[in-house]
Amino acid sequence: MQLTEIRIAGFGGQGVILSATILGRAASIYQGLFATMTQSFGPEARGGASSAQLILSESPILYPYVTQPDILVVMSQEACTRFMPELKDGGILIVEQDLVRISALKPNTRVFSVPATRLAEELGKRMILNSVMVGFFTGVTQLLDRDAVARAVADSIPPSLRDLNLKAFSKGLDYGLSQSATVAGGEFEDVAYLED
Amino acid sequence: MKADPQAVLTGTHFLDGDKACCEGAIAAGARFAAGYPITPATEIVERFASRIPSVGGTFIQMEDELAASIVLQGAVWGGAKAFTVTSGPGFSLMMEHIGYAAMTETPCVFVDVQRGGPSTGLPTLPAQADMMQARWGSHGDYEIIALCPNSPQECFDLTIRAFNLAEEFRAPVMFMMDEVVGHMTEKVVIPAADQIEITPRRFTHRSKFEYLPYGTNGDMVPDFVPTGQGYKFHMTGLTHDERGYPNMTPQAQDQLVRRLQKKIRAAAARITFFEEEGTENAEVIVISYGITSRVAQRAVELGRARGLKIGKFRLITAWPFPDEQIRRLALHAKALVVPELNLGQMVREVERAAAGLCPVISVPHAGGGVHRTDDILSALVEVMP
Amino acid sequence: MSTLNPVEPLLRSDRLPHIWCPGCGIGITINCFARALIESKIDLDSVAVVSGIGCSGRVAGYVNLDSFHTTHGRAIPFATGLKLANPKLEVIVYSGDGDLSAIGGNHLIHAARRNIDLKVICVNNLTYAMTGGQSAPTTPEHAVSATSPYGTFEPPFNLPHLVEAAGAVYIARWTTFHVRQLTRAMSEIFKKKGFSFIEVLSPCPTLYQRRNKMGDGLDTMKFYKEKSRIRHGAPTSEVGLTLNGEIIVGKFVDRDRPDYASLMRAQYVEALGDRYVECRETTCN
């Protein structure tokens, strides 16, 4: 795997950090890759916003921060607006479709949408939306081995909620596998480049 | 001796540096921690507070950092291995007790997860601007040991080393993390307890009739005395003689302060840990530590890809400073480049050690983030002959 | 053959003569302390004395016990660590009013709040003596000091009231005139579990008494004798000290509440059950 930069963002309570932790754990512990996860602290983390940066690579990761994500996962409108300008051209955008309305895109962005909250609610617990999102991420990006991610989900969740989260993971995964990307075209709206 | 298998969380984990530091402390035998809440260090003792009741030990949250930095020393004299964790503002408040630990030869570990300063500065964002404070922050002459991890794995490994050095030298050891390393999550491999070497406290074998609390056995480090065993010893932060009694004379001062300095300096070659790569044929060598060493490494790789001859030298031990190694580098390099998250601290040490043998270039950063790789790379390119 | 003074084994005679001035009351308090140790038949190996900085801070250096001379104001937190790491120790904090209530005031109230099992002996000479007689938080209003040459005007702390409010389980005040009562109080606190506090009013003839024209050590004893009134159980709000007024002495508070270690244990047992590993004695590996 080439060095892949991922940002996951939303608001507090959506399991943003946990999602990044699960993916990082899957990569580093079960797939022998290198993974570096950092959370956003400081002004970026205010107002209930939550954001995690995850870098995956086959070789040791040196620079600790995401500079231009290859993959951006957004679970809130604010996160989408805020981080979209960072996304690499031709990158992948994953959105919580009920919470985010895409109004601007970079060219060649491959967009995947999932009603993660709704799918979680169908399973009976809104708070497991992060496992749905992790499953969906795994399905659409094909970046990580699904068994590795499932094990990382199991590791990261207390026993009483483990089965439910694994179900949520599978549901998200299946949903992801059934999707094909929408490639962004002419609706690109120029946004100022923000340096990290 | 080996670590306690009941306490060591053997396995492969995905942990941040703060938590890894806590696990390192527990593995090293720390059974007492004191803290006062402060960003970005407090996660270390939060984990300790959660873990230690089922390991067997004590966490106490004190009323301020002054208290935290001395309650732990009481615990050390009570028989525990102990540490405290803080960040800049709290570190400033702890300075007096770093000197007290040096003077009374109390083995303990101070963890400073560095953030931007001065004053309240940038609570949630990184800096490496407490490096000189770690060395010189307390009043008077003393020598200090300070280590700088650059990953969560090293937060685990080097915390154990910090505790071991504290016991070996009966000295406070500064564990100089930074916000990025503290908050960054990576794979951390915690070995089996029997793979972890622990330095036990050097308790005296002498009877209470022939024991001198500050008498030495040739290696300049006195043996420790247990409290409550009838030794009826005295210890003080005043200048003292071998009996531990105050002695207000220039002779006693000379003897004591020189020994406190010498016990560490004499061992410098053995305890200055560093990482060196590609320096033999390098024209320019980048010298860095902590999180900056990783950004510097990236710059080195990009520079080499362009055909530049760049070497790297990473300080793992910041104090005592590796004078000899730096001098050796300065003898053949065309320049030494020192990026750090401050406006020029360790670069002064590099200049001192290089002693004019080659130019030393500072690449400062005021903190709040890390260098852009390009900033370091262009500094390297600029000094290329 | 001369008979050995019974307190002599409790002193480091190899360190004598001591540094205190003629007429100073600190020596009297040590005599009482030593006698209390003897009378209470406590295992002397298990007693540790922790002092801060100042004239009274030097007590640790003269008692033949495990003794710690710490930093200014920090005797209590040092003693806290010592006690928590080694609960079998009987830890005595022996220090002065400035050390304990000014620079160490925050630790004083928090240790009382936590009810750490420490015995605090506060030698109150109403001034900073070691540094030349400056005003302390205990200096009575209108007293002259090196830093209040025209008389103090800051209201002082009433220490018994302060530590009672903070949670101490035993509080007494005596003067160096009341050697029998002081000795008894010191014996009593060895039997208490929790934060115990004895304030001992003690003369500093060299600085405080001289500046305030109160005579020498003997005159101060007469002053203590005349002005003291024993009122056991007096409300601590009524025992504040003034420059020349009555000195209320006695045992003001003697109550029980669980100490820090018991509370900690109870909480962990409730929360963790069998998973709690009690730390009886921290043995250092």
PDB file of N, CA, C and O in Angstrom, chain B residues 198-261:
ATOM      1  N   ILE B 198      14.376  -4.678  34.634  1.00  0.00           N
ATOM      2  CA  ILE B 198      14.058  -3.624  35.591  1.00  0.00           C
ATOM      3  C   ILE B 198      15.230  -3.426  36.545  1.00  0.00           C
ATOM      4  O   ILE B 198      15.765  -4.397  37.077  1.00  0.00           O
ATOM      5  N   THR B 199      15.602  -2.195  36.742  1.00  0.00           N
ATOM      6  CA  THR B 199      16.672  -1.909  37.704  1.00  0.00           C
ATOM      7  C   THR B 199      16.061  -1.763  39.094  1.00  0.00           C
ATOM      8  O   THR B 199      15.240  -0.875  39.322  1.00  0.00           O
ATOM      9  N   PRO B 200      16.430  -2.650  40.006  1.00  0.00           N
ATOM     10  CA  PRO B 200      15.862  -2.537  41.350  1.00  0.00           C
ATOM     11  C   PRO B 200      16.495  -1.387  42.112  1.00  0.00           C
ATOM     12  O   PRO B 200      17.562  -0.890  41.733  1.00  0.00           O
ATOM     13  N   ARG B 201      15.838  -0.972  43.154  1.00  0.00           N
ATOM     14  CA  ARG B 201      16.421   0.077  43.995  1.00  0.00           C
ATOM     15  C   ARG B 201      17.665  -0.471  44.679  1.00  0.00           C
ATOM     16  O   ARG B 201      17.704  -1.618  45.096  1.00  0.00           O
ATOM     17  N   ARG B 202      18.647   0.404  44.794  1.00  0.00           N
ATOM     18  CA  ARG B 202      19.917  -0.035  45.403  1.00  0.00           C
ATOM     19  C   ARG B 202      19.818   0.112  46.910  1.00  0.00           C
ATOM     20  O   ARG B 202      20.407   1.013  47.489  1.00  0.00           O
ATOM     21  N   PHE B 203      19.098  -0.777  47.539  1.00  0.00           N
ATOM     22  CA  PHE B 203      19.017  -0.711  49.005  1.00  0.00           C
ATOM     23  C   PHE B 203      20.337  -1.187  49.601  1.00  0.00           C
ATOM     24  O   PHE B 203      20.974  -2.094  49.097  1.00  0.00           O
ATOM     25  N   THR B 204      20.699  -0.554  50.682  1.00  0.00           N
ATOM     26  CA  THR B 204      21.974  -0.879  51.312  1.00  0.00           C
ATOM     27  C   THR B 204      21.967  -2.295  51.881  1.00  0.00           C
ATOM     28  O   THR B 204      20.932  -2.809  52.298  1.00  0.00           O
ATOM     29  N   HIS B 205      23.131  -2.920  51.871  1.00  0.00           N
ATOM     30  CA  HIS B 205      23.280  -4.215  52.536  1.00  0.00           C
ATOM     31  C   HIS B 205      23.929  -4.041  53.905  1.00  0.00           C
ATOM     32  O   HIS B 205      24.104  -4.990  54.647  1.00  0.00           O
ATOM     33  N   ARG B 206      24.321  -2.814  54.191  1.00  0.00           N
ATOM     34  CA  ARG B 206      25.003  -2.576  55.464  1.00  0.00           C
ATOM     35  C   ARG B 206      24.002  -2.509  56.609  1.00  0.00           C
ATOM     36  O   ARG B 206      22.843  -2.154  56.413  1.00  0.00           O
ATOM     37  N   SER B 207      24.475  -2.813  57.782  1.00  0.00           N
ATOM     38  CA  SER B 207      23.616  -2.732  58.952  1.00  0.00           C
ATOM     39  C   SER B 207      23.464  -1.267  59.338  1.00  0.00           C
ATOM     40  O   SER B 207      24.223  -0.404  58.893  1.00  0.00           O
ATOM     41  N   LYS B 208      22.507  -1.015  60.225  1.00  0.00           N
ATOM     42  CA  LYS B 208      22.259   0.371  60.609  1.00  0.00           C
ATOM     43  C   LYS B 208      23.439   0.966  61.381  1.00  0.00           C
ATOM     44  O   LYS B 208      23.538   2.174  61.518  1.00  0.00           O
ATOM     45  N   PHE B 209      24.327   0.108  61.869  1.00  0.00           N
ATOM     46  CA  PHE B 209      25.451   0.623  62.650  1.00  0.00           C
ATOM     47  C   PHE B 209      26.600   1.095  61.769  1.00  0.00           C
ATOM     48  O   PHE B 209      27.438   1.873  62.175  1.00  0.00           O
ATOM     49  N   GLU B 210      26.663   0.588  60.557  1.00  0.00           N
ATOM     50  CA  GLU B 210      27.806   0.942  59.713  1.00  0.00           C
ATOM     51  C   GLU B 210      27.371   1.655  58.433  1.00  0.00           C
ATOM     52  O   GLU B 210      28.159   1.851  57.519  1.00  0.00           O
ATOM     53  N   TYR B 211      26.113   2.070  58.414  1.00  0.00           N
ATOM     54  CA  TYR B 211      25.588   2.661  57.193  1.00  0.00           C
ATOM     55  C   TYR B 211      25.663   4.182  57.228  1.00  0.00           C
ATOM     56  O   TYR B 211      25.331   4.814  58.227  1.00  0.00           O
ATOM     57  N   LEU B 212      26.110   4.752  56.132  1.00  0.00           N
ATOM     58  CA  LEU B 212      26.092   6.206  55.984  1.00  0.00           C
ATOM     59  C   LEU B 212      25.157   6.532  54.829  1.00  0.00           C
ATOM     60  O   LEU B 212      25.377   6.088  53.698  1.00  0.00           O
ATOM     61  N   PRO B 213      24.103   7.317  55.081  1.00  0.00           N
ATOM     62  CA  PRO B 213      23.089   7.542  54.035  1.00  0.00           C
ATOM     63  C   PRO B 213      23.664   8.103  52.731  1.00  0.00           C
ATOM     64  O   PRO B 213      23.151   7.824  51.661  1.00  0.00           O
ATOM     65  N   TYR B 214      24.714   8.892  52.847  1.00  0.00           N
ATOM     66  CA  TYR B 214      25.279   9.462  51.625  1.00  0.00           C
ATOM     67  C   TYR B 214      26.753   9.063  51.447  1.00  0.00           C
ATOM     68  O   TYR B 214      27.531   9.773  50.825  1.00  0.00           O
ATOM     69  N   GLY B 215      27.075   7.912  51.995  1.00  0.00           N
ATOM     70  CA  GLY B 215      28.398   7.357  51.729  1.00  0.00           C
ATOM     71  C   GLY B 215      28.335   6.587  50.421  1.00  0.00           C
ATOM     72  O   GLY B 215      27.311   6.023  50.074  1.00  0.00           O
ATOM     73  N   THR B 216      29.404   6.591  49.654  1.00  0.00           N
ATOM     74  CA  THR B 216      29.363   5.931  48.353  1.00  0.00           C
ATOM     75  C   THR B 216      30.302   4.732  48.340  1.00  0.00           C
ATOM     76  O   THR B 216      31.156   4.581  49.203  1.00  0.00           O
ATOM     77  N   ASN B 217      30.098   3.913  47.327  1.00  0.00           N
ATOM     78  CA  ASN B 217      30.896   2.687  47.222  1.00  0.00           C
ATOM     79  C   ASN B 217      31.773   2.705  45.982  1.00  0.00           C
ATOM     80  O   ASN B 217      31.867   1.731  45.263  1.00  0.00           O
ATOM     81  N   GLY B 218      32.330   3.820  45.687  1.00  0.00           N
ATOM     82  CA  GLY B 218      33.253   3.865  44.555  1.00  0.00           C
ATOM     83  C   GLY B 218      32.619   4.321  43.257  1.00  0.00           C
ATOM     84  O   GLY B 218      33.279   4.896  42.416  1.00  0.00           O
ATOM     85  N   ASP B 219      31.299   4.086  43.080  1.00  0.00           N
ATOM     86  CA  ASP B 219      30.699   4.516  41.813  1.00  0.00           C
ATOM     87  C   ASP B 219      29.934   5.825  41.982  1.00  0.00           C
ATOM     88  O   ASP B 219      29.152   6.200  41.120  1.00  0.00           O
ATOM     89  N   MET B 220      30.157   6.483  43.073  1.00  0.00           N
ATOM     90  CA  MET B 220      29.622   7.827  43.309  1.00  0.00           C
ATOM     91  C   MET B 220      28.125   7.852  43.591  1.00  0.00           C
ATOM     92  O   MET B 220      27.552   8.911  43.763  1.00  0.00           O
ATOM     93  N   VAL B 221      27.456   6.697  43.584  1.00  0.00           N
ATOM     94  CA  VAL B 221      26.027   6.675  43.890  1.00  0.00           C
ATOM     95  C   VAL B 221      25.827   5.970  45.232  1.00  0.00           C
ATOM     96  O   VAL B 221      26.174   4.804  45.375  1.00  0.00           O
ATOM     97  N   PRO B 222      25.289   6.681  46.221  1.00  0.00           N
ATOM     98  CA  PRO B 222      25.098   6.034  47.524  1.00  0.00           C
ATOM     99  C   PRO B 222      23.980   5.002  47.485  1.00  0.00           C
ATOM    100  O   PRO B 222      23.042   5.129  46.693  1.00  0.00           O
ATOM    101  N   ASP B 223      24.088   4.005  48.335  1.00  0.00           N
ATOM    102  CA  ASP B 223      23.012   3.027  48.441  1.00  0.00           C
ATOM    103  C   ASP B 223      21.838   3.642  49.185  1.00  0.00           C
ATOM    104  O   ASP B 223      22.000   4.531  50.012  1.00  0.00           O
ATOM    105  N   PHE B 224      20.659   3.138  48.860  1.00  0.00           N
ATOM    106  CA  PHE B 224      19.427   3.684  49.429  1.00  0.00           C
ATOM    107  C   PHE B 224      19.152   3.050  50.782  1.00  0.00           C
ATOM    108  O   PHE B 224      19.549   1.925  51.046  1.00  0.00           O
ATOM    109  N   VAL B 225      18.469   3.795  51.614  1.00  0.00           N
ATOM    110  CA  VAL B 225      18.136   3.287  52.933  1.00  0.00           C
ATOM    111  C   VAL B 225      16.613   3.142  53.025  1.00  0.00           C
ATOM    112  O   VAL B 225      15.875   4.022  52.580  1.00  0.00           O
ATOM    113  N   PRO B 226      16.128   2.029  53.561  1.00  0.00           N
ATOM    114  CA  PRO B 226      14.680   1.893  53.703  1.00  0.00           C
ATOM    115  C   PRO B 226      14.165   2.648  54.921  1.00  0.00           C
ATOM    116  O   PRO B 226      14.802   2.651  55.973  1.00  0.00           O
ATOM    117  N   THR B 227      13.022   3.277  54.764  1.00  0.00           N
ATOM    118  CA  THR B 227      12.385   3.969  55.894  1.00  0.00           C
ATOM    119  C   THR B 227      11.661   2.933  56.767  1.00  0.00           C
ATOM    120  O   THR B 227      11.164   1.936  56.258  1.00  0.00           O
ATOM    121  N   GLY B 228      11.670   3.191  58.053  1.00  0.00           N
ATOM    122  CA  GLY B 228      10.907   2.321  58.953  1.00  0.00           C
ATOM    123  C   GLY B 228      11.622   1.044  59.358  1.00  0.00           C
ATOM    124  O   GLY B 228      11.002   0.137  59.902  1.00  0.00           O
ATOM    125  N   GLN B 229      12.914   0.955  59.075  1.00  0.00           N
ATOM    126  CA  GLN B 229      13.663  -0.261  59.401  1.00  0.00           C
ATOM    127  C   GLN B 229      14.697  -0.030  60.505  1.00  0.00           C
ATOM    128  O   GLN B 229      15.601  -0.829  60.688  1.00  0.00           O
ATOM    129  N   GLY B 230      14.574   1.106  61.173  1.00  0.00           N
ATOM    130  CA  GLY B 230      15.461   1.338  62.306  1.00  0.00           C
ATOM    131  C   GLY B 230      16.788   1.993  61.973  1.00  0.00           C
ATOM    132  O   GLY B 230      17.655   2.112  62.835  1.00  0.00           O
ATOM    133  N   TYR B 231      16.943   2.439  60.741  1.00  0.00           N
ATOM    134  CA  TYR B 231      18.221   3.095  60.391  1.00  0.00           C
ATOM    135  C   TYR B 231      18.302   4.492  60.996  1.00  0.00           C
ATOM    136  O   TYR B 231      19.380   5.020  61.179  1.00  0.00           O
ATOM    137  N   LYS B 232      17.146   5.074  61.257  1.00  0.00           N
ATOM    138  CA  LYS B 232      17.094   6.421  61.850  1.00  0.00           C
ATOM    139  C   LYS B 232      18.017   7.393  61.126  1.00  0.00           C
ATOM    140  O   LYS B 232      18.890   8.034  61.717  1.00  0.00           O
ATOM    141  N   PHE B 233      17.821   7.439  59.852  1.00  0.00           N
ATOM    142  CA  PHE B 233      18.668   8.291  59.010  1.00  0.00           C
ATOM    143  C   PHE B 233      18.053   9.688  58.903  1.00  0.00           C
ATOM    144  O   PHE B 233      16.885   9.901  59.228  1.00  0.00           O
ATOM    145  N   HIS B 234      18.849  10.601  58.423  1.00  0.00           N
ATOM    146  CA  HIS B 234      18.350  11.942  58.154  1.00  0.00           C
ATOM    147  C   HIS B 234      18.662  12.306  56.715  1.00  0.00           C
ATOM    148  O   HIS B 234      19.728  11.977  56.205  1.00  0.00           O
ATOM    149  N   MET B 235      17.731  12.932  56.062  1.00  0.00           N
ATOM    150  CA  MET B 235      18.023  13.475  54.730  1.00  0.00           C
ATOM    151  C   MET B 235      17.530  14.913  54.680  1.00  0.00           C
ATOM    152  O   MET B 235      16.574  15.286  55.358  1.00  0.00           O
ATOM    153  N   THR B 236      18.206  15.709  53.848  1.00  0.00           N
ATOM    154  CA  THR B 236      17.894  17.137  53.796  1.00  0.00           C
ATOM    155  C   THR B 236      18.266  17.713  52.442  1.00  0.00           C
ATOM    156  O   THR B 236      19.159  17.203  51.764  1.00  0.00           O
ATOM    157  N   GLY B 237      17.570  18.774  52.083  1.00  0.00           N
ATOM    158  CA  GLY B 237      17.927  19.518  50.879  1.00  0.00           C
ATOM    159  C   GLY B 237      19.055  20.506  51.121  1.00  0.00           C
ATOM    160  O   GLY B 237      19.553  21.147  50.197  1.00  0.00           O
ATOM    161  N   LEU B 238      19.466  20.616  52.386  1.00  0.00           N
ATOM    162  CA  LEU B 238      20.648  21.435  52.681  1.00  0.00           C
ATOM    163  C   LEU B 238      21.893  20.683  52.221  1.00  0.00           C
ATOM    164  O   LEU B 238      21.891  19.458  52.113  1.00  0.00           O
ATOM    165  N   THR B 239      22.946  21.413  51.998  1.00  0.00           N
ATOM    166  CA  THR B 239      24.230  20.766  51.727  1.00  0.00           C
ATOM    167  C   THR B 239      24.555  19.866  52.921  1.00  0.00           C
ATOM    168  O   THR B 239      24.415  20.284  54.077  1.00  0.00           O
ATOM    169  N   HIS B 240      24.930  18.618  52.610  1.00  0.00           N
ATOM    170  CA  HIS B 240      25.066  17.645  53.697  1.00  0.00           C
ATOM    171  C   HIS B 240      26.316  16.794  53.511  1.00  0.00           C
ATOM    172  O   HIS B 240      26.880  16.717  52.418  1.00  0.00           O
ATOM    173  N   ASP B 241      26.688  16.155  54.598  1.00  0.00           N
ATOM    174  CA  ASP B 241      27.845  15.262  54.541  1.00  0.00           C
ATOM    175  C   ASP B 241      27.366  13.822  54.337  1.00  0.00           C
ATOM    176  O   ASP B 241      26.186  13.583  54.080  1.00  0.00           O
ATOM    177  N   GLU B 242      28.280  12.880  54.468  1.00  0.00           N
ATOM    178  CA  GLU B 242      27.934  11.489  54.199  1.00  0.00           C
ATOM    179  C   GLU B 242      26.892  10.951  55.180  1.00  0.00           C
ATOM    180  O   GLU B 242      26.168  10.012  54.879  1.00  0.00           O
ATOM    181  N   ARG B 243      26.823  11.561  56.369  1.00  0.00           N
ATOM    182  CA  ARG B 243      25.813  11.129  57.337  1.00  0.00           C
ATOM    183  C   ARG B 243      24.440  11.686  56.984  1.00  0.00           C
ATOM    184  O   ARG B 243      23.455  11.354  57.627  1.00  0.00           O
ATOM    185  N   GLY B 244      24.391  12.570  56.003  1.00  0.00           N
ATOM    186  CA  GLY B 244      23.132  13.226  55.676  1.00  0.00           C
ATOM    187  C   GLY B 244      22.878  14.434  56.545  1.00  0.00           C
ATOM    188  O   GLY B 244      21.813  15.038  56.480  1.00  0.00           O
ATOM    189  N   TYR B 245      23.854  14.814  57.323  1.00  0.00           N
ATOM    190  CA  TYR B 245      23.695  15.956  58.210  1.00  0.00           C
ATOM    191  C   TYR B 245      24.073  17.251  57.484  1.00  0.00           C
ATOM    192  O   TYR B 245      25.023  17.268  56.689  1.00  0.00           O
ATOM    193  N   PRO B 246      23.347  18.334  57.780  1.00  0.00           N
ATOM    194  CA  PRO B 246      23.694  19.616  57.169  1.00  0.00           C
ATOM    195  C   PRO B 246      25.147  19.981  57.469  1.00  0.00           C
ATOM    196  O   PRO B 246      25.633  19.762  58.585  1.00  0.00           O
ATOM    197  N   ASN B 247      25.798  20.512  56.469  1.00  0.00           N
ATOM    198  CA  ASN B 247      27.177  20.948  56.653  1.00  0.00           C
ATOM    199  C   ASN B 247      27.379  22.191  55.796  1.00  0.00           C
ATOM    200  O   ASN B 247      27.457  22.112  54.574  1.00  0.00           O
ATOM    201  N   MET B 248      27.408  23.335  56.459  1.00  0.00           N
ATOM    202  CA  MET B 248      27.400  24.612  55.735  1.00  0.00           C
ATOM    203  C   MET B 248      28.816  25.107  55.469  1.00  0.00           C
ATOM    204  O   MET B 248      29.174  26.203  55.874  1.00  0.00           O
ATOM    205  N   THR B 249      29.610  24.292  54.812  1.00  0.00           N
ATOM    206  CA  THR B 249      30.977  24.724  54.517  1.00  0.00           C
ATOM    207  C   THR B 249      31.250  24.611  53.027  1.00  0.00           C
ATOM    208  O   THR B 249      30.644  23.789  52.339  1.00  0.00           O
ATOM    209  N   PRO B 250      32.162  25.427  52.521  1.00  0.00           N
ATOM    210  CA  PRO B 250      32.525  25.315  51.102  1.00  0.00           C
ATOM    211  C   PRO B 250      33.066  23.931  50.769  1.00  0.00           C
ATOM    212  O   PRO B 250      32.871  23.434  49.656  1.00  0.00           O
ATOM    213  N   GLN B 251      33.728  23.301  51.735  1.00  0.00           N
ATOM    214  CA  GLN B 251      34.298  21.971  51.477  1.00  0.00           C
ATOM    215  C   GLN B 251      33.187  20.939  51.251  1.00  0.00           C
ATOM    216  O   GLN B 251      33.239  20.138  50.307  1.00  0.00           O
ATOM    217  N   ALA B 252      32.188  20.981  52.131  1.00  0.00           N
ATOM    218  CA  ALA B 252      31.073  20.025  51.989  1.00  0.00           C
ATOM    219  C   ALA B 252      30.325  20.285  50.688  1.00  0.00           C
ATOM    220  O   ALA B 252      29.937  19.349  49.975  1.00  0.00           O
ATOM    221  N   GLN B 253      30.142  21.547  50.371  1.00  0.00           N
ATOM    222  CA  GLN B 253      29.464  21.931  49.129  1.00  0.00           C
ATOM    223  C   GLN B 253      30.229  21.395  47.925  1.00  0.00           C
ATOM    224  O   GLN B 253      29.669  20.785  47.018  1.00  0.00           O
ATOM    225  N   ASP B 254      31.525  21.601  47.936  1.00  0.00           N
ATOM    226  CA  ASP B 254      32.364  21.171  46.817  1.00  0.00           C
ATOM    227  C   ASP B 254      32.277  19.657  46.631  1.00  0.00           C
ATOM    228  O   ASP B 254      32.083  19.158  45.529  1.00  0.00           O
ATOM    229  N   GLN B 255      32.401  18.971  47.741  1.00  0.00           N
ATOM    230  CA  GLN B 255      32.395  17.512  47.680  1.00  0.00           C
ATOM    231  C   GLN B 255      31.053  16.974  47.169  1.00  0.00           C
ATOM    232  O   GLN B 255      31.007  16.117  46.290  1.00  0.00           O
ATOM    233  N   LEU B 256      29.965  17.523  47.717  1.00  0.00           N
ATOM    234  CA  LEU B 256      28.631  17.015  47.365  1.00  0.00           C
ATOM    235  C   LEU B 256      28.238  17.393  45.936  1.00  0.00           C
ATOM    236  O   LEU B 256      27.854  16.537  45.140  1.00  0.00           O
ATOM    237  N   VAL B 257      28.343  18.670  45.623  1.00  0.00           N
ATOM    238  CA  VAL B 257      27.837  19.116  44.326  1.00  0.00           C
ATOM    239  C   VAL B 257      28.673  18.530  43.186  1.00  0.00           C
ATOM    240  O   VAL B 257      28.144  18.162  42.145  1.00  0.00           O
ATOM    241  N   ARG B 258      29.968  18.415  43.416  1.00  0.00           N
ATOM    242  CA  ARG B 258      30.792  17.787  42.379  1.00  0.00           C
ATOM    243  C   ARG B 258      30.418  16.319  42.172  1.00  0.00           C
ATOM    244  O   ARG B 258      30.395  15.826  41.051  1.00  0.00           O
ATOM    245  N   ARG B 259      30.125  15.647  43.282  1.00  0.00           N
ATOM    246  CA  ARG B 259      29.746  14.235  43.132  1.00  0.00           C
ATOM    247  C   ARG B 259      28.407  14.102  42.396  1.00  0.00           C
ATOM    248  O   ARG B 259      28.249  13.258  41.514  1.00  0.00           O
ATOM    249  N   LEU B 260      27.441  14.968  42.743  1.00  0.00           N
ATOM    250  CA  LEU B 260      26.128  14.908  42.087  1.00  0.00           C
ATOM    251  C   LEU B 260      26.275  15.099  40.577  1.00  0.00           C
ATOM    252  O   LEU B 260      25.571  14.484  39.782  1.00  0.00           O
ATOM    253  N   GLN B 261      27.199  15.965  40.210  1.00  0.00           N
ATOM    254  CA  GLN B 261      27.428  16.214  38.791  1.00  0.00           C
ATOM    255  C   GLN B 261      28.193  15.058  38.156  1.00  0.00           C
ATOM    256  O   GLN B 261      27.826  14.547  37.105  1.00  0.00           O
TER     257      GLN B 261
END
